Amino acid sequence: MKKVLLSTLVIVVAVLAFGKFSLGANSLIAASYVIDPSATPFVGVVESIDARVTLGMFHGGLMTPFMIFAFSSDMGSDMTAFPPGLVWYAYAGGHLPFGRMYAIGDLGVLVSLGGVLPNFVVLKVGGGMKLGMHGFVEFTTLAALQDIGNTIGRLFTLEFGYTF
C-alpha cells in the first residue's frame, strides 16, 4: 500500500511540476448514412466532458458523457440528459507538434457501468490546433478494435478545450 501511495504522489508532483491539465467539451458524431447508406437519415451527437493531463508529448485522460442529441428524418429531434459517470472512456496516447498544429493519437477503453453499452477498446487518430495561449480544438476519427471494419472512419469527435 505504501508503494502505491508513493507512486501516486510521485505522479501528482510530476504533473504539477512539469505537466499541463486541460478540460474540454467533446462531441462524438455518428451519422447513419456513413454507417449504413440504406438506413433512414439519422445523426447522433454525444456530448462529453474530457479531463486530460499532458506530460511533454504524452497525455492521458478520462471522459464521461452527459448529453445525447439525436436528429432523424422519421422521428424528428430529441435531446436526452445522460447521467455522468455511467460510461467512462479512459485513454493514453501522444501528440506530435507542428507549430500551432499537432497530430494526436491515443488508445483507450470504453467502460460502461451497469451494462448500458458494451465495453470497447478504441483507437483514436486525428489532429488539433492551438487557439491562443490556452485554447485548443481537435478533430479525430475513432475505431473500435473489436469491430474495426464497421467503425473505422465512421465515427468522429470534435473537441474544444482549455489548458490550465
mmCIF file of C-alpha atoms in Angstrom:
data_model
loop_
_atom_site.group_PDB
_atom_site.id
_atom_site.type_symbol
_atom_site.label_atom_id
_atom_site.label_comp_id
_atom_site.label_asym_id
_atom_site.label_seq_id
_atom_site.Cartn_x
_atom_site.Cartn_y
_atom_site.Cartn_z
ATOM 1 C CA MET A 1 0.000 0.000 0.000
ATOM 2 C CA LYS A 2 2.886 2.344 0.771
ATOM 3 C CA LYS A 3 4.376 1.749 -2.692
ATOM 4 C CA VAL A 4 1.054 2.604 -4.378
ATOM 5 C CA LEU A 5 0.694 5.822 -2.358
ATOM 6 C CA LEU A 6 4.312 6.793 -3.040
ATOM 7 C CA SER A 7 3.907 6.117 -6.766
ATOM 8 C CA THR A 8 0.699 8.177 -6.865
ATOM 9 C CA LEU A 9 2.399 11.034 -5.016
ATOM 10 C CA VAL A 10 5.348 10.994 -7.458
ATOM 11 C CA ILE A 11 2.958 11.132 -10.436
ATOM 12 C CA VAL A 12 0.956 14.014 -8.923
ATOM 13 C CA VAL A 13 4.126 16.005 -8.161
ATOM 14 C CA ALA A 14 5.491 15.358 -11.675
ATOM 15 C CA VAL A 15 2.249 16.549 -13.286
ATOM 16 C CA LEU A 16 2.135 19.669 -11.101
ATOM 17 C CA ALA A 17 5.785 20.475 -11.820
ATOM 18 C CA PHE A 18 6.112 19.576 -15.498
ATOM 19 C CA GLY A 19 2.668 18.829 -16.881
ATOM 20 C CA LYS A 20 -0.471 20.568 -18.045
ATOM 21 C CA PHE A 21 -4.077 19.936 -17.127
ATOM 22 C CA SER A 22 -6.882 20.603 -19.596
ATOM 23 C CA LEU A 23 -10.660 20.379 -19.726
ATOM 24 C CA GLY A 24 -12.627 20.029 -22.920
ATOM 25 C CA ALA A 25 -16.119 19.618 -24.311
ATOM 26 C CA ASN A 26 -16.040 16.629 -26.650
ATOM 27 C CA SER A 27 -18.703 15.805 -29.263
ATOM 28 C CA LEU A 28 -18.883 12.269 -30.684
ATOM 29 C CA ILE A 29 -20.686 12.401 -34.044
ATOM 30 C CA ALA A 30 -22.222 9.402 -35.829
ATOM 31 C CA ALA A 31 -24.436 9.532 -38.934
ATOM 32 C CA SER A 32 -26.473 6.645 -40.345
ATOM 33 C CA TYR A 33 -25.604 7.469 -43.949
ATOM 34 C CA VAL A 34 -21.952 6.921 -43.054
ATOM 35 C CA ILE A 35 -22.647 3.709 -41.140
ATOM 36 C CA ASP A 36 -25.330 2.290 -43.493
ATOM 37 C CA PRO A 37 -26.245 4.239 -46.665
ATOM 38 C CA SER A 38 -29.618 2.478 -46.969
ATOM 39 C CA ALA A 39 -30.726 3.418 -43.421
ATOM 40 C CA THR A 40 -33.102 6.238 -42.522
ATOM 41 C CA PRO A 41 -31.126 9.501 -42.318
ATOM 42 C CA PHE A 42 -30.018 9.888 -38.717
ATOM 43 C CA VAL A 43 -27.366 11.910 -36.886
ATOM 44 C CA GLY A 44 -26.419 11.299 -33.262
ATOM 45 C CA VAL A 45 -24.194 13.520 -31.138
ATOM 46 C CA VAL A 46 -22.914 12.526 -27.694
ATOM 47 C CA GLU A 47 -21.564 15.421 -25.596
ATOM 48 C CA SER A 48 -18.850 14.609 -23.035
ATOM 49 C CA ILE A 49 -16.535 16.303 -20.553
ATOM 50 C CA ASP A 50 -12.869 15.438 -21.091
ATOM 51 C CA ALA A 51 -10.185 15.877 -18.385
ATOM 52 C CA ARG A 52 -6.630 15.390 -19.655
ATOM 53 C CA VAL A 53 -3.128 15.509 -18.203
ATOM 54 C CA THR A 54 -0.212 16.179 -20.570
ATOM 55 C CA LEU A 55 3.469 15.499 -19.879
ATOM 56 C CA GLY A 56 5.606 16.552 -22.827
ATOM 57 C CA MET A 57 4.409 14.668 -25.907
ATOM 58 C CA PHE A 58 2.339 12.161 -23.907
ATOM 59 C CA HIS A 59 -1.132 12.501 -22.444
ATOM 60 C CA GLY A 60 -3.755 10.545 -20.566
ATOM 61 C CA GLY A 61 -7.324 11.367 -19.782
ATOM 62 C CA LEU A 62 -10.779 10.444 -18.637
ATOM 63 C CA MET A 63 -14.029 11.325 -20.387
ATOM 64 C CA THR A 64 -17.702 10.876 -19.428
ATOM 65 C CA PRO A 65 -20.826 11.750 -21.481
ATOM 66 C CA PHE A 66 -23.596 13.963 -20.119
ATOM 67 C CA MET A 67 -25.959 14.674 -23.054
ATOM 68 C CA ILE A 68 -27.220 12.900 -26.185
ATOM 69 C CA PHE A 69 -28.719 14.660 -29.216
ATOM 70 C CA ALA A 70 -30.474 12.705 -31.964
ATOM 71 C CA PHE A 71 -31.781 14.009 -35.290
ATOM 72 C CA SER A 72 -33.826 11.693 -37.524
ATOM 73 C CA SER A 73 -35.937 12.339 -40.622
ATOM 74 C CA ASP A 74 -38.610 9.947 -39.264
ATOM 75 C CA MET A 75 -38.720 10.850 -35.582
ATOM 76 C CA GLY A 76 -37.539 14.480 -35.608
ATOM 77 C CA SER A 77 -35.077 15.641 -32.974
ATOM 78 C CA ASP A 78 -34.584 14.604 -29.390
ATOM 79 C CA MET A 79 -32.265 15.682 -26.582
ATOM 80 C CA THR A 80 -31.669 13.431 -23.584
ATOM 81 C CA ALA A 81 -29.636 14.063 -20.462
ATOM 82 C CA PHE A 82 -27.258 11.198 -19.785
ATOM 83 C CA PRO A 83 -26.191 10.527 -16.174
ATOM 84 C CA PRO A 84 -22.475 11.440 -15.932
ATOM 85 C CA GLY A 85 -20.323 8.627 -14.612
ATOM 86 C CA LEU A 86 -22.393 5.809 -16.126
ATOM 87 C CA VAL A 87 -19.986 5.444 -19.073
ATOM 88 C CA TRP A 88 -16.265 6.260 -18.916
ATOM 89 C CA TYR A 89 -13.599 6.472 -21.595
ATOM 90 C CA ALA A 90 -10.049 6.246 -20.216
ATOM 91 C CA TYR A 91 -7.213 6.790 -22.672
ATOM 92 C CA ALA A 92 -3.479 7.353 -23.080
ATOM 93 C CA GLY A 93 -1.528 8.466 -26.109
ATOM 94 C CA GLY A 94 0.658 11.119 -27.594
ATOM 95 C CA HIS A 95 0.790 14.088 -29.867
ATOM 96 C CA LEU A 96 3.342 15.335 -32.378
ATOM 97 C CA PRO A 97 3.569 19.144 -32.652
ATOM 98 C CA PHE A 98 3.943 21.067 -35.923
ATOM 99 C CA GLY A 99 3.916 24.655 -34.652
ATOM 100 C CA ARG A 100 0.323 25.599 -33.792
ATOM 101 C CA MET A 101 -0.957 22.357 -35.352
ATOM 102 C CA TYR A 102 -0.397 18.858 -33.993
ATOM 103 C CA ALA A 103 -1.194 15.237 -34.770
ATOM 104 C CA ILE A 104 -2.815 13.256 -31.977
ATOM 105 C CA GLY A 105 -3.384 9.570 -31.365
ATOM 106 C CA ASP A 106 -4.438 7.511 -28.416
ATOM 107 C CA LEU A 107 -5.666 4.126 -27.354
ATOM 108 C CA GLY A 108 -8.448 3.892 -24.808
ATOM 109 C CA VAL A 109 -11.027 1.715 -23.148
ATOM 110 C CA LEU A 110 -14.758 2.457 -23.076
ATOM 111 C CA VAL A 111 -16.140 1.108 -19.812
ATOM 112 C CA SER A 112 -19.863 1.007 -19.133
ATOM 113 C CA LEU A 113 -21.104 0.629 -15.583
ATOM 114 C CA GLY A 114 -24.338 -1.335 -15.390
ATOM 115 C CA GLY A 115 -24.072 -2.762 -18.923
ATOM 116 C CA VAL A 116 -25.535 0.263 -20.738
ATOM 117 C CA LEU A 117 -23.024 -0.182 -23.575
ATOM 118 C CA PRO A 118 -20.604 -2.966 -24.443
ATOM 119 C CA ASN A 119 -17.004 -2.370 -23.377
ATOM 120 C CA PHE A 120 -14.703 -1.464 -26.282
ATOM 121 C CA VAL A 121 -11.031 -0.831 -26.919
ATOM 122 C CA VAL A 122 -10.912 2.324 -29.039
ATOM 123 C CA LEU A 123 -8.190 3.729 -31.311
ATOM 124 C CA LYS A 124 -8.455 7.487 -31.904
ATOM 125 C CA VAL A 125 -6.367 9.356 -34.519
ATOM 126 C CA GLY A 126 -6.613 12.958 -35.711
ATOM 127 C CA GLY A 127 -5.240 16.435 -35.445
ATOM 128 C CA GLY A 128 -5.569 19.599 -33.453
ATOM 129 C CA MET A 129 -4.761 23.278 -33.417
ATOM 130 C CA LYS A 130 -3.806 25.587 -30.571
ATOM 131 C CA LEU A 131 -6.083 28.618 -30.226
ATOM 132 C CA GLY A 132 -4.090 31.337 -28.488
ATOM 133 C CA MET A 133 -2.176 30.581 -25.310
ATOM 134 C CA HIS A 134 -4.639 28.196 -23.662
ATOM 135 C CA GLY A 135 -7.379 27.099 -26.066
ATOM 136 C CA PHE A 136 -7.370 24.185 -28.480
ATOM 137 C CA VAL A 137 -9.609 22.430 -30.984
ATOM 138 C CA GLU A 138 -9.221 18.805 -32.085
ATOM 139 C CA PHE A 139 -10.843 16.697 -34.794
ATOM 140 C CA THR A 140 -10.373 12.926 -34.661
ATOM 141 C CA THR A 141 -11.774 9.723 -36.075
ATOM 142 C CA LEU A 142 -12.069 6.625 -33.969
ATOM 143 C CA ALA A 143 -12.479 2.908 -34.429
ATOM 144 C CA ALA A 144 -13.479 0.150 -32.020
ATOM 145 C CA LEU A 145 -10.801 -2.533 -32.336
ATOM 146 C CA GLN A 146 -13.366 -5.326 -31.753
ATOM 147 C CA ASP A 147 -15.270 -4.224 -34.901
ATOM 148 C CA ILE A 148 -12.710 -2.204 -36.841
ATOM 149 C CA GLY A 149 -14.226 -2.901 -40.276
ATOM 150 C CA ASN A 150 -17.580 -1.373 -39.366
ATOM 151 C CA THR A 151 -16.310 1.541 -37.268
ATOM 152 C CA ILE A 152 -13.127 2.874 -38.896
ATOM 153 C CA GLY A 153 -13.728 6.270 -40.448
ATOM 154 C CA ARG A 154 -17.412 6.298 -39.433
ATOM 155 C CA LEU A 155 -17.262 7.893 -36.000
ATOM 156 C CA PHE A 156 -15.779 11.354 -35.430
ATOM 157 C CA THR A 157 -15.080 13.627 -32.487
ATOM 158 C CA LEU A 158 -14.778 17.378 -32.281
ATOM 159 C CA GLU A 159 -13.376 18.860 -29.084
ATOM 160 C CA PHE A 160 -12.922 22.404 -27.829
ATOM 161 C CA GLY A 161 -10.824 22.757 -24.709
ATOM 162 C CA TYR A 162 -8.813 24.947 -22.374
ATOM 163 C CA THR A 163 -5.373 24.158 -20.961
ATOM 164 C CA PHE A 164 -4.653 25.491 -17.480
#
